[in-house]
mmCIF file of N, CA and C in Angstrom:
data_model
loop_
_atom_site.group_PDB
_atom_site.id
_atom_site.type_symbol
_atom_site.label_atom_id
_atom_site.label_comp_id
_atom_site.label_asym_id
_atom_site.label_seq_id
_atom_site.Cartn_x
_atom_site.Cartn_y
_atom_site.Cartn_z
ATOM 1 N N GLY A 1 -56.231 130.976 26.342
ATOM 2 C CA GLY A 1 -55.418 131.592 25.328
ATOM 3 C C GLY A 1 -54.682 132.799 25.878
ATOM 4 N N ARG A 2 -54.014 133.468 24.958
ATOM 5 C CA ARG A 2 -53.243 134.662 25.316
ATOM 6 C C ARG A 2 -54.130 135.891 25.277
ATOM 7 N N LYS A 3 -53.888 136.797 26.191
ATOM 8 C CA LYS A 3 -54.643 138.044 26.215
ATOM 9 C C LYS A 3 -53.957 139.069 25.336
ATOM 10 N N ARG A 4 -54.759 139.850 24.653
ATOM 11 C CA ARG A 4 -54.194 140.915 23.819
ATOM 12 C C ARG A 4 -53.861 142.115 24.687
ATOM 13 N N LYS A 5 -52.849 142.866 24.255
ATOM 14 C CA LYS A 5 -52.474 144.070 24.996
ATOM 15 C C LYS A 5 -53.557 145.124 24.836
ATOM 16 N N ALA A 6 -53.798 145.858 25.883
ATOM 17 C CA ALA A 6 -54.777 146.932 25.830
ATOM 18 C C ALA A 6 -54.246 148.054 24.950
ATOM 19 N N PRO A 7 -55.134 148.769 24.235
ATOM 20 C CA PRO A 7 -54.675 149.867 23.384
ATOM 21 C C PRO A 7 -53.928 150.943 24.161
ATOM 22 N N GLY A 8 -54.224 151.107 25.433
ATOM 23 C CA GLY A 8 -53.542 152.110 26.249
ATOM 24 C C GLY A 8 -52.053 151.835 26.373
ATOM 25 N N LYS A 9 -51.654 150.567 26.417
ATOM 26 C CA LYS A 9 -50.240 150.222 26.530
ATOM 27 C C LYS A 9 -49.480 150.637 25.279
ATOM 28 N N ASN A 10 -50.096 150.464 24.116
ATOM 29 C CA ASN A 10 -49.437 150.847 22.870
ATOM 30 C C ASN A 10 -49.208 152.346 22.807
ATOM 31 N N SER A 11 -50.164 153.126 23.305
ATOM 32 C CA SER A 11 -50.007 154.577 23.240
ATOM 33 C C SER A 11 -48.882 155.043 24.166
ATOM 34 N N THR A 12 -48.669 154.363 25.289
ATOM 35 C CA THR A 12 -47.572 154.771 26.172
ATOM 36 C C THR A 12 -46.234 154.457 25.534
ATOM 37 N N GLU A 13 -46.161 153.362 24.770
ATOM 38 C CA GLU A 13 -44.914 153.045 24.080
ATOM 39 C C GLU A 13 -44.596 154.112 23.044
ATOM 40 N N GLU A 14 -45.625 154.573 22.343
ATOM 41 C CA GLU A 14 -45.413 155.609 21.330
ATOM 42 C C GLU A 14 -44.969 156.914 21.980
ATOM 43 N N ASN A 15 -45.508 157.202 23.156
ATOM 44 C CA ASN A 15 -45.134 158.434 23.845
ATOM 45 C C ASN A 15 -43.706 158.373 24.369
ATOM 46 N N SER A 16 -43.219 157.187 24.682
ATOM 47 C CA SER A 16 -41.871 157.075 25.228
ATOM 48 C C SER A 16 -40.814 157.267 24.151
ATOM 49 N N GLN A 17 -41.148 157.003 22.897
ATOM 50 C CA GLN A 17 -40.167 157.147 21.824
ATOM 51 C C GLN A 17 -39.688 158.585 21.656
ATOM 52 N N PRO A 18 -40.562 159.582 21.636
ATOM 53 C CA PRO A 18 -40.045 160.958 21.530
ATOM 54 C C PRO A 18 -39.169 161.339 22.719
ATOM 55 N N ALA A 19 -39.469 160.820 23.890
ATOM 56 C CA ALA A 19 -38.637 161.111 25.058
ATOM 57 C C ALA A 19 -37.241 160.535 24.854
ATOM 58 N N GLU A 20 -37.171 159.323 24.277
ATOM 59 C CA GLU A 20 -35.867 158.720 24.010
ATOM 60 C C GLU A 20 -35.111 159.535 22.972
ATOM 61 N N ALA A 21 -35.826 160.041 21.968
ATOM 62 C CA ALA A 21 -35.189 160.856 20.934
ATOM 63 C C ALA A 21 -34.639 162.141 21.549
ATOM 64 N N ALA A 22 -35.376 162.723 22.491
ATOM 65 C CA ALA A 22 -34.908 163.944 23.150
ATOM 66 C C ALA A 22 -33.653 163.650 23.962
ATOM 67 N N GLU A 23 -33.620 162.480 24.609
ATOM 68 C CA GLU A 23 -32.430 162.103 25.373
ATOM 69 C C GLU A 23 -31.236 161.919 24.452
ATOM 70 N N ALA A 24 -31.473 161.347 23.266
ATOM 71 C CA ALA A 24 -30.390 161.144 22.303
ATOM 72 C C ALA A 24 -29.829 162.489 21.847
ATOM 73 N N GLU A 25 -30.714 163.463 21.636
ATOM 74 C CA GLU A 25 -30.252 164.793 21.231
ATOM 75 C C GLU A 25 -29.400 165.420 22.332
ATOM 76 N N GLU A 26 -29.808 165.234 23.576
ATOM 77 C CA GLU A 26 -29.040 165.792 24.691
ATOM 78 C C GLU A 26 -27.653 165.169 24.750
ATOM 79 N N THR A 27 -27.567 163.859 24.525
ATOM 80 C CA THR A 27 -26.262 163.207 24.584
ATOM 81 C C THR A 27 -25.383 163.664 23.436
ATOM 82 N N GLN A 28 -25.969 163.971 22.278
ATOM 83 C CA GLN A 28 -25.175 164.468 21.157
ATOM 84 C C GLN A 28 -24.603 165.843 21.480
ATOM 85 N N GLN A 29 -25.359 166.660 22.195
ATOM 86 C CA GLN A 29 -24.877 167.986 22.561
ATOM 87 C C GLN A 29 -23.765 167.886 23.602
ATOM 88 N N GLU A 30 -23.793 166.851 24.428
ATOM 89 C CA GLU A 30 -22.782 166.685 25.472
ATOM 90 C C GLU A 30 -21.494 166.078 24.939
ATOM 91 N N GLN A 31 -21.506 165.522 23.740
ATOM 92 C CA GLN A 31 -20.336 164.828 23.213
ATOM 93 C C GLN A 31 -19.090 165.698 23.128
ATOM 94 N N PRO A 32 -19.152 166.949 22.676
ATOM 95 C CA PRO A 32 -17.914 167.733 22.629
ATOM 96 C C PRO A 32 -17.235 167.834 23.995
ATOM 97 N N GLU A 33 -18.012 167.931 25.060
ATOM 98 C CA GLU A 33 -17.431 167.981 26.400
ATOM 99 C C GLU A 33 -16.758 166.656 26.729
ATOM 100 N N LYS A 34 -17.394 165.548 26.350
ATOM 101 C CA LYS A 34 -16.813 164.236 26.623
ATOM 102 C C LYS A 34 -15.543 164.037 25.811
ATOM 103 N N GLU A 35 -15.513 164.540 24.573
ATOM 104 C CA GLU A 35 -14.318 164.412 23.741
ATOM 105 C C GLU A 35 -13.147 165.147 24.384
ATOM 106 N N LYS A 36 -13.419 166.296 24.980
ATOM 107 C CA LYS A 36 -12.361 167.048 25.660
ATOM 108 C C LYS A 36 -11.814 166.237 26.830
ATOM 109 N N GLU A 37 -12.724 165.554 27.543
ATOM 110 C CA GLU A 37 -12.290 164.731 28.668
ATOM 111 C C GLU A 37 -11.409 163.586 28.184
ATOM 112 N N LYS A 38 -11.763 162.977 27.054
ATOM 113 C CA LYS A 38 -10.991 161.860 26.519
ATOM 114 C C LYS A 38 -9.582 162.301 26.151
ATOM 115 N N GLU A 39 -9.444 163.511 25.628
ATOM 116 C CA GLU A 39 -8.136 164.002 25.213
ATOM 117 C C GLU A 39 -7.200 164.166 26.409
ATOM 118 N N THR A 40 -7.741 164.532 27.552
ATOM 119 C CA THR A 40 -6.903 164.779 28.721
ATOM 120 C C THR A 40 -6.628 163.506 29.515
ATOM 121 N N ARG A 41 -7.418 162.455 29.302
ATOM 122 C CA ARG A 41 -7.242 161.216 30.064
ATOM 123 C C ARG A 41 -6.030 160.433 29.570
ATOM 124 N N PRO A 42 -5.265 159.826 30.484
ATOM 125 C CA PRO A 42 -4.142 158.979 30.058
ATOM 126 C C PRO A 42 -4.657 157.661 29.495
ATOM 127 N N GLY A 43 -3.778 156.891 28.852
ATOM 128 C CA GLY A 43 -4.155 155.610 28.264
ATOM 129 C C GLY A 43 -4.533 154.590 29.323
ATOM 130 N N VAL A 44 -5.169 153.532 28.879
ATOM 131 C CA VAL A 44 -5.593 152.475 29.788
ATOM 132 C C VAL A 44 -4.394 151.599 30.138
ATOM 133 N N SER A 45 -4.241 151.292 31.392
ATOM 134 C CA SER A 45 -3.162 150.413 31.831
ATOM 135 C C SER A 45 -3.613 148.967 31.666
ATOM 136 N N LEU A 46 -2.839 148.199 30.895
ATOM 137 C CA LEU A 46 -3.194 146.802 30.661
ATOM 138 C C LEU A 46 -2.856 145.914 31.849
ATOM 139 N N VAL A 47 -2.067 146.413 32.781
ATOM 140 C CA VAL A 47 -1.647 145.612 33.933
ATOM 141 C C VAL A 47 -2.861 145.175 34.752
ATOM 142 N N ALA A 48 -3.856 146.041 34.871
ATOM 143 C CA ALA A 48 -5.032 145.721 35.667
ATOM 144 C C ALA A 48 -5.842 144.583 35.047
ATOM 145 N N TYR A 49 -5.720 144.386 33.731
ATOM 146 C CA TYR A 49 -6.515 143.370 33.043
ATOM 147 C C TYR A 49 -5.752 142.072 32.810
ATOM 148 N N ARG A 50 -4.542 141.984 33.311
ATOM 149 C CA ARG A 50 -3.689 140.807 33.074
ATOM 150 C C ARG A 50 -4.389 139.482 33.403
ATOM 151 N N PRO A 51 -5.122 139.347 34.520
ATOM 152 C CA PRO A 51 -5.768 138.052 34.813
ATOM 153 C C PRO A 51 -6.826 137.654 33.786
ATOM 154 N N PHE A 52 -7.376 138.622 33.069
ATOM 155 C CA PHE A 52 -8.457 138.324 32.138
ATOM 156 C C PHE A 52 -7.951 137.904 30.767
ATOM 157 N N PHE A 53 -6.690 138.096 30.489
ATOM 158 C CA PHE A 53 -6.170 137.797 29.158
ATOM 159 C C PHE A 53 -5.937 136.307 28.943
ATOM 160 N N ARG A 54 -5.681 135.560 29.988
ATOM 161 C CA ARG A 54 -5.422 134.127 29.937
ATOM 162 C C ARG A 54 -4.387 133.785 28.884
ATOM 163 N N GLU A 55 -4.822 133.243 27.725
ATOM 164 C CA GLU A 55 -3.872 132.788 26.713
ATOM 165 C C GLU A 55 -3.259 133.935 25.919
ATOM 166 N N LEU A 56 -3.876 135.099 25.966
ATOM 167 C CA LEU A 56 -3.358 136.221 25.183
ATOM 168 C C LEU A 56 -2.053 136.728 25.788
ATOM 169 N N ASP A 57 -1.170 137.175 24.932
ATOM 170 C CA ASP A 57 0.109 137.703 25.384
ATOM 171 C C ASP A 57 -0.019 139.210 25.579
ATOM 172 N N VAL A 58 0.310 139.691 26.749
ATOM 173 C CA VAL A 58 0.182 141.112 27.058
ATOM 174 C C VAL A 58 1.112 141.942 26.176
ATOM 175 N N GLU A 59 2.249 141.375 25.788
ATOM 176 C CA GLU A 59 3.183 142.108 24.928
ATOM 177 C C GLU A 59 2.562 142.414 23.572
ATOM 178 N N VAL A 60 1.753 141.483 23.053
ATOM 179 C CA VAL A 60 1.076 141.709 21.774
ATOM 180 C C VAL A 60 0.079 142.853 21.915
ATOM 181 N N LEU A 61 -0.593 142.907 23.045
ATOM 182 C CA LEU A 61 -1.600 143.938 23.253
ATOM 183 C C LEU A 61 -0.984 145.308 23.501
ATOM 184 N N SER A 62 0.317 145.373 23.719
ATOM 185 C CA SER A 62 0.964 146.671 23.904
ATOM 186 C C SER A 62 0.878 147.508 22.634
ATOM 187 N N VAL A 63 0.558 146.871 21.509
ATOM 188 C CA VAL A 63 0.346 147.602 20.256
ATOM 189 C C VAL A 63 -0.773 148.619 20.442
ATOM 190 N N LEU A 64 -1.749 148.279 21.281
ATOM 191 C CA LEU A 64 -2.858 149.191 21.524
ATOM 192 C C LEU A 64 -2.377 150.495 22.154
ATOM 193 N N GLN A 65 -1.346 150.420 22.963
ATOM 194 C CA GLN A 65 -0.820 151.616 23.602
ATOM 195 C C GLN A 65 -0.002 152.443 22.619
ATOM 196 N N CYS A 66 0.644 151.774 21.666
ATOM 197 C CA CYS A 66 1.528 152.467 20.720
ATOM 198 C C CYS A 66 0.747 153.181 19.628
ATOM 199 N N GLY A 67 -0.392 152.664 19.269
ATOM 200 C CA GLY A 67 -1.158 153.240 18.170
ATOM 201 C C GLY A 67 -1.275 152.246 17.034
ATOM 202 N N LEU A 68 -1.635 152.735 15.861
ATOM 203 C CA LEU A 68 -1.870 151.867 14.718
ATOM 204 C C LEU A 68 -0.568 151.454 14.046
ATOM 205 N N LEU A 69 -0.569 150.257 13.487
ATOM 206 C CA LEU A 69 0.569 149.776 12.713
ATOM 207 C C LEU A 69 0.343 150.103 11.241
ATOM 208 N N SER A 70 1.406 150.392 10.550
ATOM 209 C CA SER A 70 1.262 150.568 9.103
ATOM 210 C C SER A 70 1.336 149.197 8.455
ATOM 211 N N ARG A 71 0.761 149.059 7.272
ATOM 212 C CA ARG A 71 0.760 147.772 6.584
ATOM 213 C C ARG A 71 2.170 147.323 6.223
ATOM 214 N N SER A 72 3.105 148.243 6.112
ATOM 215 C CA SER A 72 4.473 147.870 5.751
ATOM 216 C C SER A 72 5.139 147.035 6.843
ATOM 217 N N LEU A 73 4.657 147.136 8.082
ATOM 218 C CA LEU A 73 5.230 146.362 9.179
ATOM 219 C C LEU A 73 4.621 144.971 9.292
ATOM 220 N N LEU A 74 3.568 144.696 8.492
ATOM 221 C CA LEU A 74 2.868 143.428 8.599
ATOM 222 C C LEU A 74 3.209 142.525 7.429
ATOM 223 N N ASP A 75 3.224 141.212 7.671
ATOM 224 C CA ASP A 75 3.455 140.274 6.574
ATOM 225 C C ASP A 75 2.144 140.001 5.845
ATOM 226 N N SER A 76 2.147 139.028 4.931
ATOM 227 C CA SER A 76 0.970 138.765 4.104
ATOM 228 C C SER A 76 -0.234 138.295 4.915
ATOM 229 N N GLU A 77 0.003 137.725 6.083
ATOM 230 C CA GLU A 77 -1.094 137.266 6.932
ATOM 231 C C GLU A 77 -1.425 138.281 8.022
ATOM 232 N N LEU A 78 -0.962 139.512 7.841
ATOM 233 C CA LEU A 78 -1.214 140.616 8.771
ATOM 234 C C LEU A 78 -0.645 140.349 10.163
ATOM 235 N N HIS A 79 0.462 139.622 10.233
ATOM 236 C CA HIS A 79 1.170 139.410 11.495
ATOM 237 C C HIS A 79 2.454 140.227 11.476
ATOM 238 N N THR A 80 2.858 140.697 12.639
ATOM 239 C CA THR A 80 4.134 141.410 12.700
ATOM 240 C C THR A 80 5.264 140.400 12.620
ATOM 241 N N LYS A 81 6.392 140.837 12.115
ATOM 242 C CA LYS A 81 7.536 139.935 11.963
ATOM 243 C C LYS A 81 8.143 139.632 13.329
ATOM 244 N N VAL A 82 8.542 138.381 13.528
ATOM 245 C CA VAL A 82 9.154 137.959 14.792
ATOM 246 C C VAL A 82 10.584 138.468 14.830
ATOM 247 N N ARG A 83 10.956 139.063 15.941
ATOM 248 C CA ARG A 83 12.309 139.619 16.072
ATOM 249 C C ARG A 83 13.305 138.552 16.431
#
């Protein structure tokens, strides 16, 4: 049959949880610094990912570089109008 876990293993798992919580708190404190870094970084270049898009059209994905679309630019099926 299967062997049961020793009680000592369970106590180590419980001890590791507070350590993980402490790490989470540290990452929350570091977030403002990371946000500052994000503001100064330029946008992602889609050219490097061109081989991975396959059937996707890179021109459609350029919307990501422009920002969000307003609903007024979209038709009833949430597609942009063809020019």
